[in-house]
């Protein structure tokens, strides 16, 4: 499905739940700004503590962002319980929601960790040697770090949408499903993300207020992408099943003919 078509369908999906979507996006933005402001204040006392506070703070407000995704997913079903901004902080849903955010990031970190280690060694050697060869090696390692980070992030980026659409699945299985669906579609997913670059540029120009619209719009577009992959996958399963039945019928007919002979 074309990117423009996905984004048009995303806009149509937004019309179904405007109020709760913009409300959860606004709530997430509010807490995001508060965390950044407090982190900036703590920075005056300790840079490390500031970074730690920001990381933990953003991690624990993820359930609000996940609520936004869940509202989009529930609109596809047309039924389901009412989801609010703090919905996933209660009813024993907090741990699963946080794991949905943690596990993909952990896997990305594990993938780039060896490259970071080699890069650290390369920079240390380059600092002493300062030769063209080591400059080239460090440049290649930096490129490998960037490419690996982007590819792995894209592979696992559908995890939250899968969990939101299928509440029975656990985060780790959702991650594996995300990786399976993204296989062969990373280019399209990258271009879809890249198509929002204009909106991202508008964030500082609008004092972040555009994020109230952008967050649900982006989530709806990625969800449409996920649903298109899922529909394609389901169609392939049906085709395979039909082919298997046809093959079975041919074998049965041949067996009957042989018996008659």
Tab-separated table of C-alpha atoms in Angstrom, residues 97-195:
chain	number	residue	atom	x	y	z
A	97	UNK	CA	2.824	-2.056	29.073
A	98	UNK	CA	6.267	-1.099	30.369
A	99	UNK	CA	7.726	-4.370	29.059
A	100	UNK	CA	6.208	-3.572	25.669
A	101	UNK	CA	8.393	-0.476	25.662
A	102	UNK	CA	11.433	-1.961	27.406
A	103	UNK	CA	11.991	-5.191	25.462
A	104	UNK	CA	12.378	-3.655	21.961
A	105	UNK	CA	14.740	-0.981	23.308
A	106	UNK	CA	16.710	-3.641	25.172
A	107	UNK	CA	17.129	-5.724	22.015
A	108	UNK	CA	18.273	-2.677	20.030
A	109	UNK	CA	20.788	-1.903	22.786
A	110	UNK	CA	22.122	-5.473	22.746
A	111	UNK	CA	22.596	-5.299	18.982
A	112	UNK	CA	24.566	-2.051	19.053
A	113	UNK	CA	26.557	-2.860	22.215
A	114	UNK	CA	29.370	-4.801	20.414
A	115	UNK	CA	29.670	-2.010	17.837
A	116	UNK	CA	29.879	0.605	20.619
A	117	UNK	CA	32.600	-1.473	22.288
A	118	UNK	CA	34.626	-1.702	19.071
A	119	UNK	CA	34.040	1.978	18.399
A	120	UNK	CA	35.388	2.867	21.834
A	121	UNK	CA	38.520	0.837	21.173
A	122	UNK	CA	38.876	2.381	17.700
A	123	UNK	CA	38.613	5.926	19.047
A	124	UNK	CA	41.169	5.167	21.764
A	125	UNK	CA	43.635	3.823	19.178
A	126	UNK	CA	42.896	6.677	16.777
A	127	UNK	CA	43.623	9.211	19.502
A	128	UNK	CA	47.098	7.728	19.896
A	129	UNK	CA	47.869	6.691	16.304
A	130	UNK	CA	46.036	9.377	14.297
A	131	UNK	CA	46.468	7.467	11.037
A	132	UNK	CA	44.213	7.450	7.978
A	133	UNK	CA	43.507	3.738	8.409
A	134	UNK	CA	42.076	4.117	11.900
A	135	UNK	CA	40.060	7.159	10.815
A	136	UNK	CA	38.459	4.975	8.115
A	137	UNK	CA	37.804	2.171	10.613
A	138	UNK	CA	36.134	4.543	13.079
A	139	UNK	CA	34.048	6.071	10.277
A	140	UNK	CA	32.875	2.591	9.201
A	141	UNK	CA	32.027	1.682	12.799
A	142	UNK	CA	30.013	4.878	13.202
A	143	UNK	CA	28.155	4.083	9.975
A	144	UNK	CA	27.540	0.507	11.173
A	145	UNK	CA	26.213	1.868	14.472
A	146	UNK	CA	23.776	4.204	12.721
A	147	UNK	CA	22.563	1.595	10.221
A	148	UNK	CA	22.163	-1.120	12.870
A	149	UNK	CA	20.292	1.234	15.208
A	150	UNK	CA	17.872	2.295	12.472
A	151	UNK	CA	17.300	-1.216	11.092
A	152	UNK	CA	16.736	-2.850	14.465
A	153	UNK	CA	14.538	0.003	15.687
A	154	UNK	CA	12.387	-0.371	12.589
A	155	UNK	CA	12.233	-4.157	12.947
A	156	UNK	CA	10.883	-3.906	16.485
A	157	UNK	CA	8.832	-0.713	16.020
A	158	UNK	CA	5.536	-2.556	15.447
A	159	UNK	CA	5.658	-4.255	18.866
A	160	UNK	CA	3.440	-1.721	20.647
A	161	UNK	CA	0.868	-1.770	17.844
A	162	UNK	CA	0.724	-5.561	17.864
A	163	UNK	CA	0.192	-5.662	21.636
A	164	UNK	CA	-2.476	-2.949	21.410
A	165	UNK	CA	-4.330	-4.796	18.639
A	166	UNK	CA	-3.945	-8.251	20.208
A	167	UNK	CA	-4.234	-7.888	23.979
A	168	UNK	CA	-3.577	-11.598	24.620
A	169	UNK	CA	-0.066	-11.598	23.169
A	170	UNK	CA	2.949	-11.067	25.409
A	171	UNK	CA	5.515	-8.360	24.562
A	172	UNK	CA	8.286	-10.782	23.587
A	173	UNK	CA	6.064	-12.678	21.135
A	174	UNK	CA	4.869	-9.319	19.787
A	175	UNK	CA	8.505	-8.344	19.198
A	176	UNK	CA	9.114	-11.547	17.236
A	177	UNK	CA	5.947	-10.921	15.229
A	178	UNK	CA	7.078	-7.355	14.539
A	179	UNK	CA	10.403	-8.644	13.242
A	180	UNK	CA	8.640	-11.222	11.043
A	181	UNK	CA	6.195	-8.720	9.540
A	182	UNK	CA	8.889	-6.094	8.992
A	183	UNK	CA	11.069	-8.531	7.047
A	184	UNK	CA	11.256	-7.283	3.472
A	185	UNK	CA	9.320	-4.126	4.401
A	186	UNK	CA	11.956	-2.095	6.248
A	187	UNK	CA	12.394	0.239	3.281
A	188	UNK	CA	8.687	1.081	3.187
A	189	UNK	CA	8.577	1.530	6.952
A	190	UNK	CA	11.623	3.810	6.827
A	191	UNK	CA	10.057	5.942	4.081
A	192	UNK	CA	6.802	6.148	6.034
A	193	UNK	CA	8.694	7.445	9.062
A	194	UNK	CA	10.698	9.802	6.854
A	195	UNK	CA	7.488	11.253	5.404
